[in-house]
Coordinates of C-alpha atoms in Angstrom, one line a residue:
X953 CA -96.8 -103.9 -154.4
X954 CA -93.5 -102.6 -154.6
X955 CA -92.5 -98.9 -153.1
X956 CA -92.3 -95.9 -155.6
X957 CA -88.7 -96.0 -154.9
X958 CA -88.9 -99.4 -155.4
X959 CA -90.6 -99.6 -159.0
X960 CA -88.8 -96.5 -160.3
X961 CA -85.5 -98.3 -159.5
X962 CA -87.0 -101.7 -161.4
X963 CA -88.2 -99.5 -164.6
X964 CA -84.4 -98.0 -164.6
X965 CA -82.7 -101.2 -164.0
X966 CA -84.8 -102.3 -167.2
X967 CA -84.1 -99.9 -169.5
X968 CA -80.2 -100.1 -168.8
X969 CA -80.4 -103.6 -169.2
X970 CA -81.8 -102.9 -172.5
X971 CA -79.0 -100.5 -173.7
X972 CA -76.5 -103.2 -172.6
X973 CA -78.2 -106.0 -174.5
X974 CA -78.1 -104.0 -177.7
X975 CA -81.3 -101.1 -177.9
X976 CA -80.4 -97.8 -179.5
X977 CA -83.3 -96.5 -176.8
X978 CA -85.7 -98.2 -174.3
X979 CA -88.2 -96.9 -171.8
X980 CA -89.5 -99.0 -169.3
X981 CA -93.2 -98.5 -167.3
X982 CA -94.5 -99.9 -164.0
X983 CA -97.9 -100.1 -163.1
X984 CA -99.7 -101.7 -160.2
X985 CA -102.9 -101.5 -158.6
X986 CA -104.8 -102.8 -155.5
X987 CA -108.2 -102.2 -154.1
X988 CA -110.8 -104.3 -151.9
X989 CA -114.3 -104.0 -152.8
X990 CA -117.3 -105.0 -150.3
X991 CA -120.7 -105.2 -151.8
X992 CA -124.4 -105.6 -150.0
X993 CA -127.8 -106.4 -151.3
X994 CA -131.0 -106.5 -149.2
X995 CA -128.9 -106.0 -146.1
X996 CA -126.9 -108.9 -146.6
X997 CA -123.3 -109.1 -146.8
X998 CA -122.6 -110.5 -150.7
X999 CA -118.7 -110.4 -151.3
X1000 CA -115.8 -109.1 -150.3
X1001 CA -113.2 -108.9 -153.3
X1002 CA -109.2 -108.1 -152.5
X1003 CA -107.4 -107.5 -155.9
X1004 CA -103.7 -106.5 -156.3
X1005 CA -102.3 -106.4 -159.7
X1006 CA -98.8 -105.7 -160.9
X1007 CA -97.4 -105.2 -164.7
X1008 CA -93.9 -103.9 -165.6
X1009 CA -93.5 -103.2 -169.5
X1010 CA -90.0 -102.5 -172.0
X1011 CA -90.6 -100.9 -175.6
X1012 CA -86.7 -100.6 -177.2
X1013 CA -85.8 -99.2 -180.6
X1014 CA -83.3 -101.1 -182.8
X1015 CA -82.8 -98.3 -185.3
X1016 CA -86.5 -97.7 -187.0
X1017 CA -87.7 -100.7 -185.6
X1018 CA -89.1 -101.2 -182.3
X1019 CA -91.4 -103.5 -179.7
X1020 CA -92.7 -103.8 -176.6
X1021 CA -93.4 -106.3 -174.4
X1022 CA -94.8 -106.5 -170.3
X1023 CA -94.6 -109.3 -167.6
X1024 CA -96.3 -109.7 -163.9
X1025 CA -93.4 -111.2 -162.5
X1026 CA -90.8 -108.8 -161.1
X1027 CA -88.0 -111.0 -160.8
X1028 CA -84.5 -109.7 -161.8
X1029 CA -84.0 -113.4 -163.7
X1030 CA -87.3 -112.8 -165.4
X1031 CA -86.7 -109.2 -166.6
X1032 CA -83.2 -109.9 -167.8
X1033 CA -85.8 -112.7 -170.2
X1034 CA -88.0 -110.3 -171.2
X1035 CA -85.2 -107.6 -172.5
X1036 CA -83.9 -110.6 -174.5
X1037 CA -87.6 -111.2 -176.2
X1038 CA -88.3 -107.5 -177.1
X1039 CA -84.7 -107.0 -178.7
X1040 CA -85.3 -109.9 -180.8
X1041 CA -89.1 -109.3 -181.5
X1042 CA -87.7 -105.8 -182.1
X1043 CA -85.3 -106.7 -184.9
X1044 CA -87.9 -108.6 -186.9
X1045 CA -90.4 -105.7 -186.5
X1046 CA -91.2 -103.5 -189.5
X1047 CA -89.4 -99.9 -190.1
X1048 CA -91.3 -97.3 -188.7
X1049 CA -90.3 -93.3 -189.4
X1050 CA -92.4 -92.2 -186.9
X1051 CA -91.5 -94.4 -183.9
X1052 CA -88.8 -93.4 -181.0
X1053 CA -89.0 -91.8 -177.5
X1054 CA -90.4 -88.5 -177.3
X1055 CA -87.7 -85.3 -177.9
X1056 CA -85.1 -84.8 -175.4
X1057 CA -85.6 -81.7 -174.6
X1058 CA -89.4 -81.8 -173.9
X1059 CA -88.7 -83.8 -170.9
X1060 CA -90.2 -82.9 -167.8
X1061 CA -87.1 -82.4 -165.4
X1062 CA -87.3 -81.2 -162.0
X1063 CA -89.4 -82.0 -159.3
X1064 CA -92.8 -83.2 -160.0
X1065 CA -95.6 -81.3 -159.4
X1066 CA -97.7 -81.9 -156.2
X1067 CA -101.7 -82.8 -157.0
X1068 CA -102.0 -84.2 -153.0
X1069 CA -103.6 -87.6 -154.7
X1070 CA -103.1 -90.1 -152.6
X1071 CA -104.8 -90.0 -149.1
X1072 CA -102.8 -91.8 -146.5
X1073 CA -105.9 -93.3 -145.1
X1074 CA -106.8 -96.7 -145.8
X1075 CA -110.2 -98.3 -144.6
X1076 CA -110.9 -101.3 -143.3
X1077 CA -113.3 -103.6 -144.8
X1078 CA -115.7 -103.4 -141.8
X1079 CA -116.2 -99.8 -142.7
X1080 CA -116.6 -100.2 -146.2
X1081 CA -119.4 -102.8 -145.5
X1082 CA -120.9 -99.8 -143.1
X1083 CA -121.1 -97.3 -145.5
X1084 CA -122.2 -100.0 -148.7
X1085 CA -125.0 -101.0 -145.8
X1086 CA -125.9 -98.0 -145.4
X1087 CA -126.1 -96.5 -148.9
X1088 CA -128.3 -99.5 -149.5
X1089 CA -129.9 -99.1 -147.1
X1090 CA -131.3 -95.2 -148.0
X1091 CA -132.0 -96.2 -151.3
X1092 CA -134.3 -99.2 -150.3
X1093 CA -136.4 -96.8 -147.8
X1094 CA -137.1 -94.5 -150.1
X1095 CA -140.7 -95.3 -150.8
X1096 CA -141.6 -96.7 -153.9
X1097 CA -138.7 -98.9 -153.9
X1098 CA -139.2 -102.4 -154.2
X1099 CA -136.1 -104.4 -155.1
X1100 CA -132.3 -103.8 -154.8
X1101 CA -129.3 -104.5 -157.1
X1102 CA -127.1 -104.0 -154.6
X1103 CA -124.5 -101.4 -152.6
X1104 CA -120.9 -101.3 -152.7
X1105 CA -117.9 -99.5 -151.5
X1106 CA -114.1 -99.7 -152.2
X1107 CA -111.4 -97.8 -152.0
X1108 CA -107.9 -98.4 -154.0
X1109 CA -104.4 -97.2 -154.5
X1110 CA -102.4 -97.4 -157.9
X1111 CA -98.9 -96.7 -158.5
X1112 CA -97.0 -95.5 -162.0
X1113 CA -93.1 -95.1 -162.5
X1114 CA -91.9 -94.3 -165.9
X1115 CA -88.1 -94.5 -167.0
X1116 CA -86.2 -93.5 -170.3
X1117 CA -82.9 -94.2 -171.8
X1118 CA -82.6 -90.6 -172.7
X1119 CA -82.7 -88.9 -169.5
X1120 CA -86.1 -89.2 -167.6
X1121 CA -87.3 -91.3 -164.4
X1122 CA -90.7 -90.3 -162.0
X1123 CA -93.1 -92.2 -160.1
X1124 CA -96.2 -91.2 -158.2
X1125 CA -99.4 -92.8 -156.7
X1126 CA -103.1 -91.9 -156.8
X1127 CA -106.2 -93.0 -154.1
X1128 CA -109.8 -93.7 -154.4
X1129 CA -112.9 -93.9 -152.7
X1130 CA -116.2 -94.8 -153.6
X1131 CA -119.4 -95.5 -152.4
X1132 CA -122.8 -97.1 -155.1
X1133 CA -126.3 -98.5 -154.7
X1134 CA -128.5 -99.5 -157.6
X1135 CA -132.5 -100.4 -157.2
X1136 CA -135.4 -101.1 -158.8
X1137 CA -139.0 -99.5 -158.3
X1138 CA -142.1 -100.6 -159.3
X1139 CA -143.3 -104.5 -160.1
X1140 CA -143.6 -107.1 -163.1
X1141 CA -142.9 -105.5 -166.2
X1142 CA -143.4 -101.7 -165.4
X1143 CA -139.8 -102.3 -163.1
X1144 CA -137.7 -99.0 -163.8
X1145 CA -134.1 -99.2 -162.4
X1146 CA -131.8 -96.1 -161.5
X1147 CA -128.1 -96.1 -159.3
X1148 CA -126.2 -93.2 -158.1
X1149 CA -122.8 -93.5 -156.7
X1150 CA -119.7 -91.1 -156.2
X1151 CA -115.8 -91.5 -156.2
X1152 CA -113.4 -89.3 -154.5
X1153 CA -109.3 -89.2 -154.2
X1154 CA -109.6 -88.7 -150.3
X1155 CA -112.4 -90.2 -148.5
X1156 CA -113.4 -87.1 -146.1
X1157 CA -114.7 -85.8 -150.1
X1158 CA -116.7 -88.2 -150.3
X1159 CA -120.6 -87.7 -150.6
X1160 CA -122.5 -89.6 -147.3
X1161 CA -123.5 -92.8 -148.1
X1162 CA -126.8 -91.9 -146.7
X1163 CA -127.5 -89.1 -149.4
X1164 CA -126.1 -91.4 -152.4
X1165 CA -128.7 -94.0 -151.7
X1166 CA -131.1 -91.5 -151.6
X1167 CA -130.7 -90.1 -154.3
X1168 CA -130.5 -93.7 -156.4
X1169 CA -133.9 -94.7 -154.5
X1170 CA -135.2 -91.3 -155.5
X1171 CA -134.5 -91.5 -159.6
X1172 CA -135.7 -95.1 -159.5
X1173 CA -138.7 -93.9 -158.3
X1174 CA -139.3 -90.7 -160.6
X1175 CA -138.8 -93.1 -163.7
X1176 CA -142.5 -94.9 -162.8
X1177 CA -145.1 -95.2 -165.3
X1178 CA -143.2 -93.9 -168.5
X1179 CA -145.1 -92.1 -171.2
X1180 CA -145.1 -92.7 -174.7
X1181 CA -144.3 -89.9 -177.0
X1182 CA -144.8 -89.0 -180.7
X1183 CA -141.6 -88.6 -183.0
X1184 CA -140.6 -85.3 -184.1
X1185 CA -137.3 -82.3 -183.7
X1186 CA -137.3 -81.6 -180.1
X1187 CA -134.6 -79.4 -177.8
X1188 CA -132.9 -82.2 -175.7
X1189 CA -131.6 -81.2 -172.6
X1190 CA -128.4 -83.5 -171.5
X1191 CA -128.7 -84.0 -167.3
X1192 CA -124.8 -83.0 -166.0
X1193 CA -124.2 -86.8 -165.5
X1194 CA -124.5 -88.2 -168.8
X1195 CA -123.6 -84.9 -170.4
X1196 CA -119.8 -85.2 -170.3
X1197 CA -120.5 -88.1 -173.1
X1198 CA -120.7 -85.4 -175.5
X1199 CA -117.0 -84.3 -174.7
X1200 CA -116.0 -88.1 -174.7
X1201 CA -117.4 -88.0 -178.5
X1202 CA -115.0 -84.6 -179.0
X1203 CA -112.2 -86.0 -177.6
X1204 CA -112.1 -88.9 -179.7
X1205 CA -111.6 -87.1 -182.5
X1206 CA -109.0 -84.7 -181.5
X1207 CA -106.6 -87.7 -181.1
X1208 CA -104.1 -87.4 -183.2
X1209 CA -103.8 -91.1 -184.2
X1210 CA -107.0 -90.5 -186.0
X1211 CA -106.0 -87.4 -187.5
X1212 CA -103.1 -89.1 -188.9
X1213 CA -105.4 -91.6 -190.7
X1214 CA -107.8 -89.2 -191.6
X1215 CA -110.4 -91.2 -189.5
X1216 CA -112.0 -88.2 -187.8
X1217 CA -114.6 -86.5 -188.0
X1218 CA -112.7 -83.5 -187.2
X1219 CA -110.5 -83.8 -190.0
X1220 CA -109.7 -80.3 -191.1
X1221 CA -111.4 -78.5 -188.3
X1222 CA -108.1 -77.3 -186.9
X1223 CA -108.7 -73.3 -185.7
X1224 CA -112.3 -73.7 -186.9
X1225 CA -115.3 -72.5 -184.8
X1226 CA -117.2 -75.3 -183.6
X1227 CA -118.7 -74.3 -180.6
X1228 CA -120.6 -71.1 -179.9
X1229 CA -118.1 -68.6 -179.2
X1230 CA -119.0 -68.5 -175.2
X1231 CA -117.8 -72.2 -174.9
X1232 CA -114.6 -73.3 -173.6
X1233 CA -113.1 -76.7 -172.8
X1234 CA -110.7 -77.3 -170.1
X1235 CA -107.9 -80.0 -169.2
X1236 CA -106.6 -79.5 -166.7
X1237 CA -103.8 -82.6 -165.2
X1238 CA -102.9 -80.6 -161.8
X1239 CA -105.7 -80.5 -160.6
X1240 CA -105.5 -81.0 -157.0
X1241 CA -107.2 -84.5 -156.0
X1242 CA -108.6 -84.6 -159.5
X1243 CA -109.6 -88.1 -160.5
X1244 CA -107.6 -88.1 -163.3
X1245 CA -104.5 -85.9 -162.4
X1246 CA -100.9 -86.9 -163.2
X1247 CA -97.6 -84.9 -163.0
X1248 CA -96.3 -86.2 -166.2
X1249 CA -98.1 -88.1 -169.0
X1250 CA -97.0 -91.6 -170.4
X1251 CA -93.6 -90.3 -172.5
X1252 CA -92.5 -88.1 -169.6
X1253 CA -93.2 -85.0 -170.7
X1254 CA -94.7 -82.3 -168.4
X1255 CA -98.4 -81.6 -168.5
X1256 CA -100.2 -78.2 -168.2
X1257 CA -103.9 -76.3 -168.0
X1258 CA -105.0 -76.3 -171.4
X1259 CA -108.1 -75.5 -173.5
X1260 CA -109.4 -77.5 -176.0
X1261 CA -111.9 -75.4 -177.2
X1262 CA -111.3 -71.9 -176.8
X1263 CA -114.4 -69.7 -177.3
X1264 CA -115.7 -72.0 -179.5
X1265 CA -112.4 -72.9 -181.9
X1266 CA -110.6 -75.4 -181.9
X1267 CA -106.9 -75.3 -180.5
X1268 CA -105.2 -78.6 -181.5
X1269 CA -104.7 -82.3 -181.6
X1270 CA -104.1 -84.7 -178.8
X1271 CA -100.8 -86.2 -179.6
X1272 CA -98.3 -88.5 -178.2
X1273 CA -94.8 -88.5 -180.2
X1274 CA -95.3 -90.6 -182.5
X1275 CA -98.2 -89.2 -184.0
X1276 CA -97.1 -85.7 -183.6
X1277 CA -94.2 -86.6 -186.2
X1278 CA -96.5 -87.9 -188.6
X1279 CA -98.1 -85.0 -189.0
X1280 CA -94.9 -82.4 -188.4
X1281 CA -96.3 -81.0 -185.3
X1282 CA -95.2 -80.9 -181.7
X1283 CA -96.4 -83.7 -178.7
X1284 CA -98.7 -82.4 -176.9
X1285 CA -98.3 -84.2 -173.4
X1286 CA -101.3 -86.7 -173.9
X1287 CA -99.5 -89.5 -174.5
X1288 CA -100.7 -92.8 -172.6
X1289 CA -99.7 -96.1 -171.9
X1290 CA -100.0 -99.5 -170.6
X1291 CA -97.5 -102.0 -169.9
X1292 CA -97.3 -103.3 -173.5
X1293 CA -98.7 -102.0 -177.3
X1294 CA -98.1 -98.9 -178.5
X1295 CA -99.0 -95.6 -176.9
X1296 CA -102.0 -93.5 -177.6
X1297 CA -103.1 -90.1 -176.4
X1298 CA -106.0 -89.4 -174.4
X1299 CA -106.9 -86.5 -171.3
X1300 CA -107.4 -86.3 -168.0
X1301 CA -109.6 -84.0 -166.0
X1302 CA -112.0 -82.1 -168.6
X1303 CA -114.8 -79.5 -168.1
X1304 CA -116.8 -77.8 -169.7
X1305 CA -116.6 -74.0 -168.7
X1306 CA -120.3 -72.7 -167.5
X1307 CA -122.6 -71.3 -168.7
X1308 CA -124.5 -68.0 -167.4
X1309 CA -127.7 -69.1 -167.0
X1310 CA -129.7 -71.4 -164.4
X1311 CA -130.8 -75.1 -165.8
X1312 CA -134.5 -73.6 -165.4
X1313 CA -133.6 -71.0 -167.2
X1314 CA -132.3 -72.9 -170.1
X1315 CA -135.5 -74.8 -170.0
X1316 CA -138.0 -71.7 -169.7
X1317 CA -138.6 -71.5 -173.2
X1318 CA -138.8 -74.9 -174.2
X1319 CA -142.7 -75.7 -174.9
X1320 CA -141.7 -79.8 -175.8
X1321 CA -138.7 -81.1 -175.2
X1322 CA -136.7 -84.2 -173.1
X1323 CA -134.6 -84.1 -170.2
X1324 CA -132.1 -86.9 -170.7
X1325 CA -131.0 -88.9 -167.6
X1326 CA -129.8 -92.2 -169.5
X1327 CA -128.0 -93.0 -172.6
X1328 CA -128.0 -96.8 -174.4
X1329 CA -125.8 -98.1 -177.0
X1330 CA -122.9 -97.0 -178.6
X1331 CA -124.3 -95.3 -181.8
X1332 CA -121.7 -92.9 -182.6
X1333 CA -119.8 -92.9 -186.0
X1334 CA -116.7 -91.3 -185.2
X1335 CA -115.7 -90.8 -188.8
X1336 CA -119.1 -88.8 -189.7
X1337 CA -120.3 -87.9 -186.4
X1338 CA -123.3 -89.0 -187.0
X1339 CA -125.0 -89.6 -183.5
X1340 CA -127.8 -91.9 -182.2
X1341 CA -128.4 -93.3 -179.1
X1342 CA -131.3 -95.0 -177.1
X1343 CA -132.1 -92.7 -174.2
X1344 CA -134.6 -92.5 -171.5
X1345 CA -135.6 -89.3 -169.1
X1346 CA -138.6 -86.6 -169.2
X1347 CA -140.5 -84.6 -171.0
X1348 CA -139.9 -81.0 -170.5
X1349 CA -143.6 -79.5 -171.3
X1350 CA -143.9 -75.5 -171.1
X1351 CA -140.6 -75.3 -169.4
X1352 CA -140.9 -77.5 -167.1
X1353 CA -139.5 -81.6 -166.5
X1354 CA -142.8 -83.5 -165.8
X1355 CA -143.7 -87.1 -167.3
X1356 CA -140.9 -90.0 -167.4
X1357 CA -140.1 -91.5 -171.2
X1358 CA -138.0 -94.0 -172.1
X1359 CA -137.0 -96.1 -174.9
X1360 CA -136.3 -93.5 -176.9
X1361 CA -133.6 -92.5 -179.4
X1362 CA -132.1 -89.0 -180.0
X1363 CA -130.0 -88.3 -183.5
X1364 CA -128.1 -86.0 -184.8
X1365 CA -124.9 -85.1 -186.1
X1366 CA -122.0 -84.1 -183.7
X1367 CA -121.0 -81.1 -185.5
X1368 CA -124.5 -79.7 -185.9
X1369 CA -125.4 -80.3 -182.2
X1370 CA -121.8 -78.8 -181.0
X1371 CA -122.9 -75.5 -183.4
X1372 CA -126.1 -74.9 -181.2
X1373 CA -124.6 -76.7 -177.9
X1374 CA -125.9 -74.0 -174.9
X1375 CA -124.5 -75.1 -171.1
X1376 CA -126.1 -74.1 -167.8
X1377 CA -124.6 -72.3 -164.9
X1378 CA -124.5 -75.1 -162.9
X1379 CA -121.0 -76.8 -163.3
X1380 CA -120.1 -79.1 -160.4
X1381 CA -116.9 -81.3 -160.6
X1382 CA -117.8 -84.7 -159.5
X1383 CA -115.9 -87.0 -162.5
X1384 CA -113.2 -87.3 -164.0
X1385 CA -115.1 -85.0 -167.0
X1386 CA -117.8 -82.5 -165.8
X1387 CA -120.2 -80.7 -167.8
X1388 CA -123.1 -78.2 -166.5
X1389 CA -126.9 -78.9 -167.8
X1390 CA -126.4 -78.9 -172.1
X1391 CA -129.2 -78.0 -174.2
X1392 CA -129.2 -79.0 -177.5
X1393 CA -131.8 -77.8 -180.3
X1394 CA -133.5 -79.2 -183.1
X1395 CA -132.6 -83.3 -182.5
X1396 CA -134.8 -85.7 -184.0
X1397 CA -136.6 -87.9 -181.3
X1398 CA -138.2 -91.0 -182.1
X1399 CA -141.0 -92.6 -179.4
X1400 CA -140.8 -95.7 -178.2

C-alpha cells in the first residue's frame, strides 16, 4: 500500500504523462484497500483471511472522445504502457458531447475538510479472534439456540487519491471495524436463522461483541414457530434495519444517468411533493466518522449537507458531470468512481429525519398489521416503481408485535407508499443509511 503522499504523487505523475503523450485532459484515480478478517464457528477457529488490494486508473479526452483504463501494477514502466493504451483506445472511441472533466471552477481547492476517519489503531488478529469468539459465543448461549453460522471480525483501511489535468489533486484514508455472528434456532425443518453485526470507523464505537451476539441469538430465537396468515391490505411497519432499503429504492432514481434516459420512475417529479410534508432526507458527506464520509466526491468537486427531500419535495438529481450536461443542469458532487468505466453518481451518508412519535405509538392503532424484520429478493421495477418483495417478521395484532410470519410478500408501488410513508422517533445512526421505524399503510400482503 503505497502512502497518501505516495499515491497522490503516482495519480499526478499519470495524468502528466498523459498530457505529454497527446490528451487534451486526463485524470488519474488511486485506490487501495486492505483488511484481515478472522472468523469462528462453534468455538473453533475457521479462517483467518489477509487481503490487500491496489488499482490505479487513467480516463483522457482526445477531443469528444475519451477512455479509461486501470492496472494493479504500480510500476513507472507499466504506467508509462497504460497511458499509451488509453490514448489509442481513446482515438478509436466514439464522439461524446457530454464527456470531459468536471468544470474548472467547481473544484474543491483548499484544504480538505477533516471527517477524523481513519483510527490510528490497528488490531491484531488475536483480538479480532477474541471478540469474533466472543460474539459467537453470546449468541450460541442464548437459549433456544441450537446451531451457529458463524462469528467474525475485521477491521480495514482504504485509501483514495484523485488527480486532474485541470488543476485538482487530494487523497485521504477511511477505517473500519466490525464485529458479526449469525445462528440458527430451532431443529429439522422448523430452523429459523437471524445475525446481527455492527461496523464502526474507530473501534472504541464499536457495539461489545457480547451484546451483538445477543442480540443475533435473541432474533433467531423470536422467529420460532412462524404463523400462517391470510392475504389482504395491511399497515406494514419497516424495523430501522431493513428500512433504509426504501431510501436505496429513492435514491436510485434520483440519479441523473437515469433521468437522462428517462429510465426513472421519478421522471418528472422534480419539485414535486412526494413525501408527507414532515419528511426530510439528509446527505450528509462530513459527517464526522460517518461510514460513508469523503471530503471530495470522485470528479473533485467539494461535497456539502444536503436534503434530498425537503418537507416532502423533491430537491434534485444526483449528478456527476457528464450527466449534468446532458440535461443543462449543474454537477451536483455525487459523482463516483472506480479505477476504470465511466463514472456514476451515488451518496454517502443518508437519513431519514425523525419522526415525532414513539415506534409504539406508531403501532397503537394498528388492529392487523406486520412488523418487517427481513426482506427477500430484489422485486423492484425501478422504471415503474412497482415494489414486491418476500419478507418475513410479526404480526402486529391490536397494537402490539406478537406471532412470527414468514414467507410472505408485501407490494406496492413506491410512489403510493412514499405518499403515506410515517417515520418513528427513534432515529439511530448505525449504517451508512439510517432510517427510524417507517410505517406504511394500505400494502397488499400475501400469506405464505
Amino acid at each position: 500500500m503505497l502512502s497518501l503522499e505516495e499515491a497522490q504523487s503516482r495519480a499526478q505523475d499519470l495524468v502528466t504523462a498523459a498530457r505529454r503523450a497527446g490528451a487534451d485532459a486526463a485524470d488519474a484515480i488511486y485506490a487501495c484497500n486492505a483488511s484481515t478478517t478472522v472468523a469462528v464457528r462453534l468455538g473453533t477457529l475457521e479462517d483467518v483471511e489477509r487481503s490487500e488490494g491496489e488499482e490505479i486508473g487513467v480516463r483522457v479526452f482526445v477531443g469528444q472522445r475519451s477512455a479509461s483504463i486501470a492496472a494493479s501494477d504500480m510500476n513507472p514502466a507499466t504506467l508509462a504502457t497504460l497511458v499509451d493504451r488509453c490514448i489509442a483506445m481513446a482515438r478509436e472511441a466514439p464522439e461524446d458531447r457530454y464527456a470531459g472533466l468536471a468544470p474548472e471552477d467547481r473544484l474543491l481547492r483548499g484544504s480538505l475538510p477533516e471527517l477524523d476517519i481513519a483510527d490510528p489503531s490497528d488490531p491484531e488478529p488475536a483480538l479480532l479472534r477474541a471478540r469474533a469468539l466472543e460474539a459467537e459465543g453470546a449468541a450460541r448461549g442464548v437459549s433456544g439456540v441450537t446451531n451457529s453460522e458463524g462469528g467474525g471480525a475485521s477491521n480495514g483501511r482504504s485509501q483514495v487519491a484523485l488527480a486532474t489535468s485541470h488543476g485538482f489533486a487530494g487523497a485521504y484514508a477511511g477505517t473500519s471495524h466490525s464485529t458479526w455472528a449469525s445462528v440458527l434456532a430451532g431443529t429439522g425443518a422448523d430452523m429459523q436463522r437471524d445475525h446481527a453485526s455492527h461496523s464502526a470507523r474507530y473501534l472504541d464505537d464499536l457495539d461489545d461483541p457480547t451484546a451483538i451476539g445477543q442480540r443475533a441469538g435473541e432474533r433467531a430465537v423470536a422467529r420460532l414457530n412462524p404463523a400462517k396468515i391470510e392475504s389482504g391490505v395491511l399497515p406494514v411497519v419497516f424495523d430501522p434495519r431493513i428500512g433504509s432499503g426504501l431510501l436505496g429504492h429513492l435514491i436510485g432514481g434520483m440519479v441523473g444517468a437515469a433521468i437522462a434516459r428517462r429510465s426513472s420512475f421519478l421522471l418528472d417529479s422534480l419539485g414535486e411533493t412526494l413525501f408527507d410534508r414532515a419528511i426530510t432526507i439528509i446527505d450528509d458527506p462530513l459527517r464526522p466518522r460517518g461510514l460513508r464520509s469523503r471530503p471530495f466526491d470522485g470528479e473533485g468537486l467539494p461535497v456539502a449537507r444536503s436534503a434530498l427531500i425537503d418537507k416532502g419535495v423533491l430537491t434534485g438529481w444526483l449528478m456527476d458531470s457528464a450527466s449534468a450536461r446532458q440535461l443543462g443542469l449543474e454537477p451536483t458532487g455525487h459523482a463516483s468512481r472506480g479505477g476504470s468505466g465511466a463514472l456514476g453518481a451515488g451518496v454517502t451518508n443518508v437519513h431519514m429525519e425523525p419522526g415525532s412519535v414513539s415506534p409504539a405509538e406508531l403501532m397503537a392503532d394498528i388492529k392487523r398489521g406486520i412488523y418487517v424484520t427481513e426482506l427477500i429478493g430484489m422485486g423492484v421495477n425501478g422504471v415503474t416503481g412497482d415494489y414486491s418483495r418476500g419478507a418475513a417478521g410479526f404480526l402486529i395484532e391490536d397494537g402490539e408485535i406478537t406471532r412470527p410470519v414468514s414467507e410472505i410478500t408485501i407490494a406496492s408501488n413506491l410512489k403510493d407508499m412514499f405518499r403515506v410513508l410515517v417515520p418513528a422517533n427513534d432515529l439511530v445512526f448505525r449504517y451508512g443509511m439510517n432510517v427510524p421505524t417507517i410505517r406504511i399503510d394500505g400494502m397488499t400482503v400475501a400469506g405464505g
